[in-house]
Amino acid sequence: MKRRTGIIILLVLVLAAFILVPLMRSGGGSEELEMAKFDLPGDPQAKYGQDIPIKFVIPEGLAKVELLYNDSVFETWNNPKAQTRTVALKTNYYGVGSRSLILRSTFKDGTVLDNSAIVRVTSDIDPEILFVKIVNELPHNPENYTQGYEFDGNQLYEGTGDPGQQGKTVIGPVSLQTGAFLEPKNGLDATYFGEGITILGDLIYQITWQNSKCFVYDKKTMVLKNEFTYVGQGWGLCNDGKSIIMSDGSERITFRDPKSFQATKVIEVYDNVGPRTNLNELEYIDGKIYANVYQTGTVLVIEPTTGRVLQEIDANELVIRGKGTGDVLNGIAYNKLTKKTYMTGKYWTKTFEVQFAK
């Protein structure tokens, strides 16, 4: 009987060890090991170029703590002591926009936990206001729902779509003097809604609104040569001679590899107040991105490296003179050879040669 009692007591002790020891490790007898955490009143915000003080608390017992800004390691602490730290985060590393801020804790057993926040960086520039000055008026085909407008040399190209009659998407060279399409041209079937176009080398790129497709044509023959798939909507296109630059209707502009159409860089467009959305048809002029703001008579001039809005062009005079029974302003084409800029709109009867003035 004593032997059985001893065995029972031994079993009870073993079970107690399995139950009590984990409890003690997890806080039953001592404090649970914690990860590093931000000590912020909210998501921090600053102007571009300013430093943001980032305060956080590091507990005892961590193997490593890393501060990541926009997925890049900003600073690392190995085997840190328990402390409260404040780091001056420089906001000019990645341009303006909403950026991720992560405090990553690595425990001694290899476990990794993240504490996250968002940093919002607005522009430090009050955009200069410019106005359009009409130099000349030229015909535009009122049947064209203009989506893309771009010169190659002295030849103007236009890409169209039609929200009411899918299947009328056309792309090809047009006559600046008459507004009519020239041969050869091409078009998409009724399943596609064409959007922005751009010309790089011997190829013309055309994106679609909701089909997530980019079609690539031979510039001379307008024969379809290739197609790419991307994620999200397609609105406007231009290029800087190296990258295809694409808008999607938000404040984001994506730079893409022309050979693979893979994203290589993303900027967010902000002025000194906040994000600027509805970025539509694009044009690259003298190192800057010009973007029509959809449903407005406004064009933004954007710094490609940071996303800051440098200038805001009031083009409502064109809307008054050119819209008629048509739709919104949409279409900027810059001729590098003549240094002339042309603008039009969806279903407009006119294209305007313009200059921008204070």
PDB file of N, CA, C and O in Angstrom, residues 79-111:
ATOM      1  N   ASN A  79      21.421  42.939 -28.104  1.00  0.00           N
ATOM      2  CA  ASN A  79      21.384  42.693 -26.658  1.00  0.00           C
ATOM      3  C   ASN A  79      21.176  43.984 -25.872  1.00  0.00           C
ATOM      4  O   ASN A  79      21.963  44.335 -24.975  1.00  0.00           O
ATOM      5  N   PRO A  80      20.125  44.718 -26.195  1.00  0.00           N
ATOM      6  CA  PRO A  80      19.924  46.018 -25.550  1.00  0.00           C
ATOM      7  C   PRO A  80      19.480  45.869 -24.098  1.00  0.00           C
ATOM      8  O   PRO A  80      18.838  44.898 -23.711  1.00  0.00           O
ATOM      9  N   LYS A  81      19.811  46.869 -23.306  1.00  0.00           N
ATOM     10  CA  LYS A  81      19.323  46.941 -21.939  1.00  0.00           C
ATOM     11  C   LYS A  81      17.919  47.547 -21.954  1.00  0.00           C
ATOM     12  O   LYS A  81      17.520  48.203 -22.913  1.00  0.00           O
ATOM     13  N   ALA A  82      17.191  47.328 -20.876  1.00  0.00           N
ATOM     14  CA  ALA A  82      15.869  47.934 -20.748  1.00  0.00           C
ATOM     15  C   ALA A  82      16.017  49.454 -20.732  1.00  0.00           C
ATOM     16  O   ALA A  82      16.818  49.997 -19.973  1.00  0.00           O
ATOM     17  N   GLN A  83      15.264  50.113 -21.602  1.00  0.00           N
ATOM     18  CA  GLN A  83      15.426  51.564 -21.719  1.00  0.00           C
ATOM     19  C   GLN A  83      14.291  52.172 -22.528  1.00  0.00           C
ATOM     20  O   GLN A  83      13.552  51.471 -23.232  1.00  0.00           O
ATOM     21  N   THR A  84      14.161  53.469 -22.427  1.00  0.00           N
ATOM     22  CA  THR A  84      13.278  54.259 -23.296  1.00  0.00           C
ATOM     23  C   THR A  84      14.167  55.126 -24.173  1.00  0.00           C
ATOM     24  O   THR A  84      15.028  55.845 -23.671  1.00  0.00           O
ATOM     25  N   ARG A  85      13.963  55.029 -25.495  1.00  0.00           N
ATOM     26  CA  ARG A  85      14.826  55.764 -26.428  1.00  0.00           C
ATOM     27  C   ARG A  85      13.987  56.669 -27.318  1.00  0.00           C
ATOM     28  O   ARG A  85      12.804  56.409 -27.577  1.00  0.00           O
ATOM     29  N   THR A  86      14.638  57.708 -27.820  1.00  0.00           N
ATOM     30  CA  THR A  86      14.040  58.578 -28.829  1.00  0.00           C
ATOM     31  C   THR A  86      15.043  58.740 -29.965  1.00  0.00           C
ATOM     32  O   THR A  86      16.189  59.121 -29.739  1.00  0.00           O
ATOM     33  N   VAL A  87      14.583  58.438 -31.181  1.00  0.00           N
ATOM     34  CA  VAL A  87      15.429  58.514 -32.364  1.00  0.00           C
ATOM     35  C   VAL A  87      14.888  59.588 -33.294  1.00  0.00           C
ATOM     36  O   VAL A  87      13.672  59.680 -33.524  1.00  0.00           O
ATOM     37  N   ALA A  88      15.754  60.418 -33.845  1.00  0.00           N
ATOM     38  CA  ALA A  88      15.352  61.435 -34.821  1.00  0.00           C
ATOM     39  C   ALA A  88      15.300  60.790 -36.202  1.00  0.00           C
ATOM     40  O   ALA A  88      16.337  60.480 -36.795  1.00  0.00           O
ATOM     41  N   LEU A  89      14.099  60.574 -36.698  1.00  0.00           N
ATOM     42  CA  LEU A  89      13.912  59.918 -37.988  1.00  0.00           C
ATOM     43  C   LEU A  89      13.911  60.960 -39.099  1.00  0.00           C
ATOM     44  O   LEU A  89      13.101  61.886 -39.097  1.00  0.00           O
ATOM     45  N   LYS A  90      14.810  60.821 -40.047  1.00  0.00           N
ATOM     46  CA  LYS A  90      14.898  61.765 -41.162  1.00  0.00           C
ATOM     47  C   LYS A  90      13.859  61.390 -42.219  1.00  0.00           C
ATOM     48  O   LYS A  90      13.796  60.252 -42.666  1.00  0.00           O
ATOM     49  N   THR A  91      13.070  62.372 -42.646  1.00  0.00           N
ATOM     50  CA  THR A  91      11.947  62.102 -43.544  1.00  0.00           C
ATOM     51  C   THR A  91      12.281  62.265 -45.017  1.00  0.00           C
ATOM     52  O   THR A  91      11.410  62.078 -45.864  1.00  0.00           O
ATOM     53  N   ASN A  92      13.503  62.639 -45.347  1.00  0.00           N
ATOM     54  CA  ASN A  92      13.826  62.871 -46.763  1.00  0.00           C
ATOM     55  C   ASN A  92      14.447  61.649 -47.434  1.00  0.00           C
ATOM     56  O   ASN A  92      14.966  61.743 -48.540  1.00  0.00           O
ATOM     57  N   TYR A  93      14.396  60.490 -46.785  1.00  0.00           N
ATOM     58  CA  TYR A  93      14.974  59.291 -47.390  1.00  0.00           C
ATOM     59  C   TYR A  93      14.122  58.746 -48.533  1.00  0.00           C
ATOM     60  O   TYR A  93      14.632  58.300 -49.551  1.00  0.00           O
ATOM     61  N   TYR A  94      12.807  58.751 -48.345  1.00  0.00           N
ATOM     62  CA  TYR A  94      11.938  58.072 -49.302  1.00  0.00           C
ATOM     63  C   TYR A  94      10.871  58.970 -49.908  1.00  0.00           C
ATOM     64  O   TYR A  94       9.891  58.485 -50.444  1.00  0.00           O
ATOM     65  N   GLY A  95      11.036  60.267 -49.844  1.00  0.00           N
ATOM     66  CA  GLY A  95      10.045  61.147 -50.435  1.00  0.00           C
ATOM     67  C   GLY A  95       8.824  61.286 -49.545  1.00  0.00           C
ATOM     68  O   GLY A  95       8.808  60.877 -48.385  1.00  0.00           O
ATOM     69  N   VAL A  96       7.775  61.881 -50.108  1.00  0.00           N
ATOM     70  CA  VAL A  96       6.558  62.143 -49.343  1.00  0.00           C
ATOM     71  C   VAL A  96       5.613  60.950 -49.424  1.00  0.00           C
ATOM     72  O   VAL A  96       5.755  60.068 -50.262  1.00  0.00           O
ATOM     73  N   GLY A  97       4.627  60.941 -48.525  1.00  0.00           N
ATOM     74  CA  GLY A  97       3.637  59.879 -48.534  1.00  0.00           C
ATOM     75  C   GLY A  97       3.537  59.177 -47.201  1.00  0.00           C
ATOM     76  O   GLY A  97       4.154  59.572 -46.207  1.00  0.00           O
ATOM     77  N   SER A  98       2.729  58.130 -47.163  1.00  0.00           N
ATOM     78  CA  SER A  98       2.567  57.307 -45.966  1.00  0.00           C
ATOM     79  C   SER A  98       3.587  56.182 -45.989  1.00  0.00           C
ATOM     80  O   SER A  98       3.622  55.395 -46.938  1.00  0.00           O
ATOM     81  N   ARG A  99       4.401  56.107 -44.958  1.00  0.00           N
ATOM     82  CA  ARG A  99       5.484  55.125 -44.897  1.00  0.00           C
ATOM     83  C   ARG A  99       5.343  54.261 -43.649  1.00  0.00           C
ATOM     84  O   ARG A  99       4.937  54.737 -42.588  1.00  0.00           O
ATOM     85  N   SER A 100       5.702  52.999 -43.776  1.00  0.00           N
ATOM     86  CA  SER A 100       5.613  52.084 -42.640  1.00  0.00           C
ATOM     87  C   SER A 100       6.782  52.284 -41.686  1.00  0.00           C
ATOM     88  O   SER A 100       7.911  52.570 -42.101  1.00  0.00           O
ATOM     89  N   LEU A 101       6.499  52.155 -40.403  1.00  0.00           N
ATOM     90  CA  LEU A 101       7.497  52.241 -39.346  1.00  0.00           C
ATOM     91  C   LEU A 101       7.326  50.998 -38.480  1.00  0.00           C
ATOM     92  O   LEU A 101       6.232  50.753 -37.949  1.00  0.00           O
ATOM     93  N   ILE A 102       8.382  50.198 -38.354  1.00  0.00           N
ATOM     94  CA  ILE A 102       8.293  48.928 -37.635  1.00  0.00           C
ATOM     95  C   ILE A 102       9.389  48.848 -36.585  1.00  0.00           C
ATOM     96  O   ILE A 102      10.553  49.150 -36.866  1.00  0.00           O
ATOM     97  N   LEU A 103       9.003  48.465 -35.375  1.00  0.00           N
ATOM     98  CA  LEU A 103       9.942  48.175 -34.307  1.00  0.00           C
ATOM     99  C   LEU A 103       9.954  46.649 -34.141  1.00  0.00           C
ATOM    100  O   LEU A 103       8.973  46.062 -33.682  1.00  0.00           O
ATOM    101  N   ARG A 104      11.026  46.026 -34.562  1.00  0.00           N
ATOM    102  CA  ARG A 104      11.103  44.562 -34.634  1.00  0.00           C
ATOM    103  C   ARG A 104      11.932  44.016 -33.465  1.00  0.00           C
ATOM    104  O   ARG A 104      13.093  44.384 -33.283  1.00  0.00           O
ATOM    105  N   SER A 105      11.320  43.141 -32.686  1.00  0.00           N
ATOM    106  CA  SER A 105      11.970  42.515 -31.533  1.00  0.00           C
ATOM    107  C   SER A 105      12.325  41.071 -31.865  1.00  0.00           C
ATOM    108  O   SER A 105      11.458  40.296 -32.289  1.00  0.00           O
ATOM    109  N   THR A 106      13.592  40.720 -31.664  1.00  0.00           N
ATOM    110  CA  THR A 106      14.038  39.342 -31.808  1.00  0.00           C
ATOM    111  C   THR A 106      14.366  38.794 -30.419  1.00  0.00           C
ATOM    112  O   THR A 106      15.229  39.337 -29.718  1.00  0.00           O
ATOM    113  N   PHE A 107      13.647  37.730 -30.035  1.00  0.00           N
ATOM    114  CA  PHE A 107      13.863  37.117 -28.731  1.00  0.00           C
ATOM    115  C   PHE A 107      15.026  36.125 -28.808  1.00  0.00           C
ATOM    116  O   PHE A 107      15.446  35.704 -29.892  1.00  0.00           O
ATOM    117  N   LYS A 108      15.526  35.749 -27.653  1.00  0.00           N
ATOM    118  CA  LYS A 108      16.692  34.872 -27.607  1.00  0.00           C
ATOM    119  C   LYS A 108      16.397  33.467 -28.107  1.00  0.00           C
ATOM    120  O   LYS A 108      17.313  32.725 -28.472  1.00  0.00           O
ATOM    121  N   ASP A 109      15.102  33.092 -28.162  1.00  0.00           N
ATOM    122  CA  ASP A 109      14.749  31.793 -28.732  1.00  0.00           C
ATOM    123  C   ASP A 109      14.485  31.874 -30.234  1.00  0.00           C
ATOM    124  O   ASP A 109      14.093  30.903 -30.861  1.00  0.00           O
ATOM    125  N   GLY A 110      14.734  33.058 -30.828  1.00  0.00           N
ATOM    126  CA  GLY A 110      14.563  33.233 -32.264  1.00  0.00           C
ATOM    127  C   GLY A 110      13.222  33.810 -32.673  1.00  0.00           C
ATOM    128  O   GLY A 110      13.020  34.158 -33.846  1.00  0.00           O
ATOM    129  N   THR A 111      12.266  33.925 -31.762  1.00  0.00           N
ATOM    130  CA  THR A 111      10.959  34.493 -32.073  1.00  0.00           C
ATOM    131  C   THR A 111      11.098  35.968 -32.464  1.00  0.00           C
ATOM    132  O   THR A 111      11.869  36.704 -31.851  1.00  0.00           O
TER     133      THR A 111
END
